[in-house]
Amino acid sequence: MRRGAGHVLSGPAPGRLSPPGRLRTRERSTIPGPGRTDRPDIPHGSHVVTDNGARANEEHITVGEPEVRICVVGDELSAGVGDAKGLGWAGRVVARTRFPGTAMVFPLAIPGETTTAMSQRWDAETSRRFDHDPEADNRLVLALGRHDLDAGLSVARSRLNLANVLDVAEHRRLPTFVVGPPPGRTEDNDRVAELSAAFADVANRRRVPYVDTFTPLVTHEQWLADLATSGGGYPGQAGYGLMAWLVLHTGWHAWLGLPDDVA
């Protein structure tokens, strides 16, 4: 099996997330409550990856397991813009995931991208990175942003764009995971809520996992403090940690066929 280079190989040393907050997510458990640091208040470690953790997890790679390739397609939020650690939510999620074999994660971000632009480029970009071996485990993550609102796209058009991507992915037998848009400017909250609900409906109709990042974060003190500090509408380390927590607790491991060890 190839030991290829990717964005991240696997997760950190063993640790279980036990956040104390009580805001509900769509599936299970609760989002971490506000802490006194710049990261979520998680007793047993944080979402930040250390070199020691990365090296420790390489010991868990099992020879003979199929190589996993995951393409994360989205706007600048999927690339972790504003995160001083450079991890974003995707890097934190992968760092918390124990892949049994080699895993390569490819962030394919374009700043300001709408769902229309995403629907036009995702197939060509991901196909160049996926392994075309019949035994390969290729997967797609769609990181949906808020730029449809700025571009004046209707909710109906946004729905159709996502539906088209999911339908093509299903035709290619490509497992897909969707992360919805998080809150941004306060004046946009109602429209982002409507957009997120529309995306969730499209995904749910196709039995594709969907992470609602808007509802749990729209009134979360730590998220709002992060946005206020950045001044540019982007989260920092704490905000990306919260997004990563939501992804990890909304079907991520089940989607990968892995044990859920972050309860």
CSV table of C-alpha atoms in Angstrom, one decimal:
chain,number,residue,atom,x,y,z
A,1,MET,CA,0.0,0.0,0.0
A,2,ARG,CA,1.3,3.5,-0.8
A,3,ARG,CA,2.3,5.7,2.1
A,4,GLY,CA,1.4,8.8,0.2
A,5,ALA,CA,1.8,12.4,1.5
A,6,GLY,CA,-1.4,14.2,2.2
A,7,HIS,CA,-2.7,17.2,4.2
A,8,VAL,CA,-3.0,15.2,7.4
A,9,LEU,CA,-2.6,11.4,8.0
A,10,SER,CA,-4.6,10.7,11.1
A,11,GLY,CA,-5.7,11.9,14.6
A,12,PRO,CA,-3.9,12.8,17.8
A,13,ALA,CA,-3.2,10.7,20.9
A,14,PRO,CA,-6.2,9.2,22.6
A,15,GLY,CA,-8.6,11.7,24.1
A,16,ARG,CA,-12.3,11.9,24.6
A,17,LEU,CA,-14.3,15.2,24.2
A,18,SER,CA,-16.5,15.9,27.2
A,19,PRO,CA,-17.7,19.4,26.6
A,20,PRO,CA,-19.9,20.8,29.4
A,21,GLY,CA,-22.2,23.2,27.4
A,22,ARG,CA,-25.9,22.4,26.9
A,23,LEU,CA,-26.8,23.7,23.4
A,24,ARG,CA,-28.2,20.9,21.4
A,25,THR,CA,-26.9,19.7,18.0
A,26,ARG,CA,-28.9,17.9,15.5
A,27,GLU,CA,-27.8,14.4,16.4
A,28,ARG,CA,-26.3,13.9,19.8
A,29,SER,CA,-24.4,15.4,22.7
A,30,THR,CA,-23.8,19.2,23.1
A,31,ILE,CA,-21.6,21.8,21.8
A,32,PRO,CA,-18.8,23.0,24.2
A,33,GLY,CA,-19.7,26.0,26.3
A,34,PRO,CA,-17.8,29.3,26.4
A,35,GLY,CA,-14.4,28.9,28.1
A,36,ARG,CA,-11.8,31.3,29.4
A,37,THR,CA,-9.3,30.6,26.7
A,38,ASP,CA,-9.3,31.1,23.0
A,39,ARG,CA,-10.3,27.5,22.5
A,40,PRO,CA,-13.4,25.5,23.4
A,41,ASP,CA,-13.5,24.4,27.0
A,42,ILE,CA,-12.7,20.7,26.5
A,43,PRO,CA,-11.2,18.9,29.6
A,44,HIS,CA,-9.3,16.2,27.8
A,45,GLY,CA,-7.2,18.0,25.1
A,46,SER,CA,-8.1,20.5,22.5
A,47,HIS,CA,-8.7,20.6,18.7
A,48,VAL,CA,-5.1,21.9,18.2
A,49,VAL,CA,-2.8,19.3,16.8
A,50,THR,CA,0.7,18.8,18.2
A,51,ASP,CA,3.6,17.2,16.4
A,52,ASN,CA,3.8,14.6,19.1
A,53,GLY,CA,0.1,13.7,18.6
A,54,ALA,CA,0.6,13.4,14.8
A,55,ARG,CA,3.6,11.1,15.2
A,56,ALA,CA,1.8,9.0,17.9
A,57,ASN,CA,-1.1,8.3,15.6
A,58,GLU,CA,1.1,7.1,12.7
A,59,GLU,CA,1.7,4.0,14.9
A,60,HIS,CA,-2.0,3.1,14.5
A,61,ILE,CA,-1.8,2.8,10.7
A,62,THR,CA,-2.5,-0.7,9.6
A,63,VAL,CA,-0.7,-2.1,6.6
A,64,GLY,CA,-3.2,-3.5,4.1
A,65,GLU,CA,-6.1,-1.1,4.8
A,66,PRO,CA,-7.4,0.8,1.8
A,67,GLU,CA,-6.0,4.3,1.3
A,68,VAL,CA,-8.5,7.0,2.1
A,69,ARG,CA,-8.6,10.1,0.0
A,70,ILE,CA,-10.9,13.0,1.1
A,71,CYS,CA,-11.5,16.1,-1.0
A,72,VAL,CA,-12.9,19.1,1.0
A,73,VAL,CA,-14.5,21.5,-1.5
A,74,GLY,CA,-15.6,24.9,-0.3
A,75,ASP,CA,-14.8,28.6,0.1
A,76,GLU,CA,-12.2,30.2,2.3
A,77,LEU,CA,-13.7,28.9,5.5
A,78,SER,CA,-12.8,25.3,4.5
A,79,ALA,CA,-9.1,26.5,4.3
A,80,GLY,CA,-9.2,27.9,7.8
A,81,VAL,CA,-8.7,31.6,6.9
A,82,GLY,CA,-8.2,33.6,10.1
A,83,ASP,CA,-6.9,30.6,12.1
A,84,ALA,CA,-3.4,31.4,13.5
A,85,LYS,CA,-2.7,27.7,13.7
A,86,GLY,CA,-3.6,27.2,10.1
A,87,LEU,CA,-5.7,24.2,10.8
A,88,GLY,CA,-9.3,25.4,10.4
A,89,TRP,CA,-12.1,23.1,11.2
A,90,ALA,CA,-11.1,20.5,8.7
A,91,GLY,CA,-7.6,20.1,10.0
A,92,ARG,CA,-8.9,19.7,13.6
A,93,VAL,CA,-11.4,17.1,12.5
A,94,VAL,CA,-8.9,15.0,10.6
A,95,ALA,CA,-6.5,15.3,13.6
A,96,ARG,CA,-9.2,13.7,15.8
A,97,THR,CA,-9.9,10.9,13.4
A,98,ARG,CA,-8.1,7.5,13.7
A,99,PHE,CA,-7.8,6.2,10.2
A,100,PRO,CA,-6.8,2.6,10.2
A,101,GLY,CA,-4.7,3.1,7.1
A,102,THR,CA,-3.1,5.9,5.2
A,103,ALA,CA,-5.4,8.9,4.7
A,104,MET,CA,-4.9,12.0,2.5
A,105,VAL,CA,-7.1,15.1,2.8
A,106,PHE,CA,-7.1,17.7,0.1
A,107,PRO,CA,-8.5,21.1,0.9
A,108,LEU,CA,-9.8,22.6,-2.4
A,109,ALA,CA,-10.9,26.1,-1.4
A,110,ILE,CA,-11.7,29.1,-3.5
A,111,PRO,CA,-12.4,32.4,-1.7
A,112,GLY,CA,-15.9,33.8,-2.2
A,113,GLU,CA,-17.1,30.7,-4.0
A,114,THR,CA,-20.9,30.3,-4.5
A,115,THR,CA,-22.6,27.0,-4.9
A,116,THR,CA,-22.9,27.7,-8.6
A,117,ALA,CA,-19.2,28.0,-9.0
A,118,MET,CA,-18.7,24.9,-6.8
A,119,SER,CA,-21.0,22.8,-8.9
A,120,GLN,CA,-19.1,23.7,-12.0
A,121,ARG,CA,-15.6,22.8,-10.7
A,122,TRP,CA,-15.8,20.1,-8.0
A,123,ASP,CA,-15.9,17.1,-10.3
A,124,ALA,CA,-12.9,18.0,-12.4
A,125,GLU,CA,-10.8,19.0,-9.4
A,126,THR,CA,-11.6,16.0,-7.2
A,127,SER,CA,-11.2,13.4,-10.0
A,128,ARG,CA,-7.6,14.4,-10.4
A,129,ARG,CA,-6.9,13.6,-6.8
A,130,PHE,CA,-8.9,10.5,-6.3
A,131,ASP,CA,-7.4,7.1,-6.6
A,132,HIS,CA,-9.1,5.3,-9.5
A,133,ASP,CA,-8.2,1.8,-8.2
A,134,PRO,CA,-11.5,-0.1,-7.7
A,135,GLU,CA,-10.6,-0.8,-4.1
A,136,ALA,CA,-9.8,2.9,-3.3
A,137,ASP,CA,-11.8,4.7,-0.6
A,138,ASN,CA,-12.5,8.1,-2.2
A,139,ARG,CA,-14.8,10.6,-0.3
A,140,LEU,CA,-16.2,14.1,-0.8
A,141,VAL,CA,-16.8,16.8,1.8
A,142,LEU,CA,-18.8,19.9,0.7
A,143,ALA,CA,-18.1,22.9,2.9
A,144,LEU,CA,-20.9,25.3,2.1
A,145,GLY,CA,-20.5,29.0,2.8
A,146,ARG,CA,-22.6,32.1,2.8
A,147,HIS,CA,-21.5,33.7,-0.5
A,148,ASP,CA,-24.7,32.7,-2.3
A,149,LEU,CA,-26.4,35.5,-0.3
A,150,ASP,CA,-23.8,38.1,-1.4
A,151,ALA,CA,-24.1,37.0,-5.0
A,152,GLY,CA,-27.9,37.4,-4.9
A,153,LEU,CA,-28.7,33.7,-5.6
A,154,SER,CA,-32.1,32.6,-4.7
A,155,VAL,CA,-32.6,29.8,-2.2
A,156,ALA,CA,-34.1,27.7,-5.0
A,157,ARG,CA,-31.0,28.1,-7.1
A,158,SER,CA,-28.8,27.2,-4.1
A,159,ARG,CA,-30.8,24.1,-3.5
A,160,LEU,CA,-30.6,23.1,-7.1
A,161,ASN,CA,-26.8,23.6,-7.2
A,162,LEU,CA,-26.3,21.4,-4.1
A,163,ALA,CA,-28.8,18.8,-5.4
A,164,ASN,CA,-26.9,18.5,-8.7
A,165,VAL,CA,-23.6,17.9,-7.0
A,166,LEU,CA,-25.0,15.3,-4.7
A,167,ASP,CA,-26.8,13.5,-7.5
A,168,VAL,CA,-23.6,13.3,-9.6
A,169,ALA,CA,-21.6,12.1,-6.6
A,170,GLU,CA,-24.2,9.4,-5.9
A,171,HIS,CA,-24.0,8.3,-9.6
A,172,ARG,CA,-20.2,8.0,-9.1
A,173,ARG,CA,-20.8,6.1,-5.9
A,174,LEU,CA,-18.8,8.8,-4.1
A,175,PRO,CA,-19.7,9.0,-0.4
A,176,THR,CA,-20.5,12.7,0.5
A,177,PHE,CA,-20.6,14.7,3.7
A,178,VAL,CA,-22.0,18.2,3.8
A,179,VAL,CA,-21.1,20.9,6.3
A,180,GLY,CA,-23.5,23.9,6.3
A,181,PRO,CA,-22.7,27.6,6.5
A,182,PRO,CA,-21.9,29.1,10.0
A,183,PRO,CA,-23.2,32.4,11.2
A,184,GLY,CA,-21.6,35.6,10.0
A,185,ARG,CA,-22.9,39.1,10.1
A,186,THR,CA,-25.8,39.6,12.5
A,187,GLU,CA,-27.9,41.3,9.9
A,188,ASP,CA,-27.6,38.1,7.7
A,189,ASN,CA,-28.8,35.6,10.3
A,190,ASP,CA,-32.3,35.1,9.0
A,191,ARG,CA,-31.1,34.5,5.5
A,192,VAL,CA,-28.3,32.2,6.6
A,193,ALA,CA,-30.8,30.3,8.7
A,194,GLU,CA,-33.0,29.9,5.7
A,195,LEU,CA,-30.1,28.8,3.4
A,196,SER,CA,-28.9,26.3,5.9
A,197,ALA,CA,-32.3,24.8,6.4
A,198,ALA,CA,-32.6,24.5,2.6
A,199,PHE,CA,-29.3,22.7,2.3
A,200,ALA,CA,-30.2,20.4,5.1
A,201,ASP,CA,-33.4,19.4,3.4
A,202,VAL,CA,-31.6,18.7,0.1
A,203,ALA,CA,-29.0,16.5,1.9
A,204,ASN,CA,-31.6,14.7,4.1
A,205,ARG,CA,-33.7,13.8,1.1
A,206,ARG,CA,-30.7,12.0,-0.3
A,207,ARG,CA,-29.6,10.5,3.1
A,208,VAL,CA,-26.4,12.5,3.0
A,209,PRO,CA,-25.0,13.6,6.4
A,210,TYR,CA,-25.5,17.3,7.0
A,211,VAL,CA,-23.9,19.3,9.8
A,212,ASP,CA,-25.9,22.4,10.8
A,213,THR,CA,-23.3,24.8,12.1
A,214,PHE,CA,-25.6,27.8,12.1
A,215,THR,CA,-28.1,26.9,14.8
A,216,PRO,CA,-25.7,25.9,17.6
A,217,LEU,CA,-23.4,28.8,16.9
A,218,VAL,CA,-25.7,31.8,16.2
A,219,THR,CA,-25.9,32.7,19.9
A,220,HIS,CA,-22.8,31.0,21.2
A,221,GLU,CA,-20.7,33.5,23.1
A,222,GLN,CA,-17.4,32.1,22.2
A,223,TRP,CA,-18.2,32.1,18.5
A,224,LEU,CA,-19.6,35.7,18.6
A,225,ALA,CA,-16.5,36.8,20.5
A,226,ASP,CA,-14.3,35.2,17.9
A,227,LEU,CA,-16.1,37.0,15.0
A,228,ALA,CA,-15.9,40.3,16.9
A,229,THR,CA,-12.2,39.9,17.5
A,230,SER,CA,-11.4,39.1,13.9
A,231,GLY,CA,-13.4,42.0,12.5
A,232,GLY,CA,-13.6,40.2,9.1
A,233,GLY,CA,-16.4,37.8,9.6
A,234,TYR,CA,-14.1,34.8,10.1
A,235,PRO,CA,-13.6,32.8,13.2
A,236,GLY,CA,-10.3,32.2,14.9
A,237,GLN,CA,-8.9,29.2,16.8
A,238,ALA,CA,-11.9,29.0,19.1
A,239,GLY,CA,-14.5,29.3,16.4
A,240,TYR,CA,-12.9,26.7,14.2
A,241,GLY,CA,-12.6,24.4,17.2
A,242,LEU,CA,-16.4,24.7,17.7
A,243,MET,CA,-17.1,23.9,14.1
A,244,ALA,CA,-14.8,20.9,14.3
A,245,TRP,CA,-16.6,19.7,17.4
A,246,LEU,CA,-19.9,19.9,15.6
A,247,VAL,CA,-18.6,17.9,12.7
A,248,LEU,CA,-17.2,15.2,14.9
A,249,HIS,CA,-20.5,14.9,16.8
A,250,THR,CA,-22.8,14.8,13.8
A,251,GLY,CA,-22.0,11.6,12.0
A,252,TRP,CA,-18.4,12.0,10.9
A,253,HIS,CA,-17.1,8.7,12.3
A,254,ALA,CA,-20.2,6.8,11.1
A,255,TRP,CA,-19.8,8.2,7.6
A,256,LEU,CA,-16.2,6.9,7.6
A,257,GLY,CA,-17.3,3.5,9.1
A,258,LEU,CA,-15.1,4.1,12.1
A,259,PRO,CA,-15.8,3.7,15.8
A,260,ASP,CA,-17.2,6.9,17.4
A,261,ASP,CA,-14.5,7.7,20.1
A,262,VAL,CA,-15.4,11.4,20.7
A,263,ALA,CA,-18.6,11.0,22.7
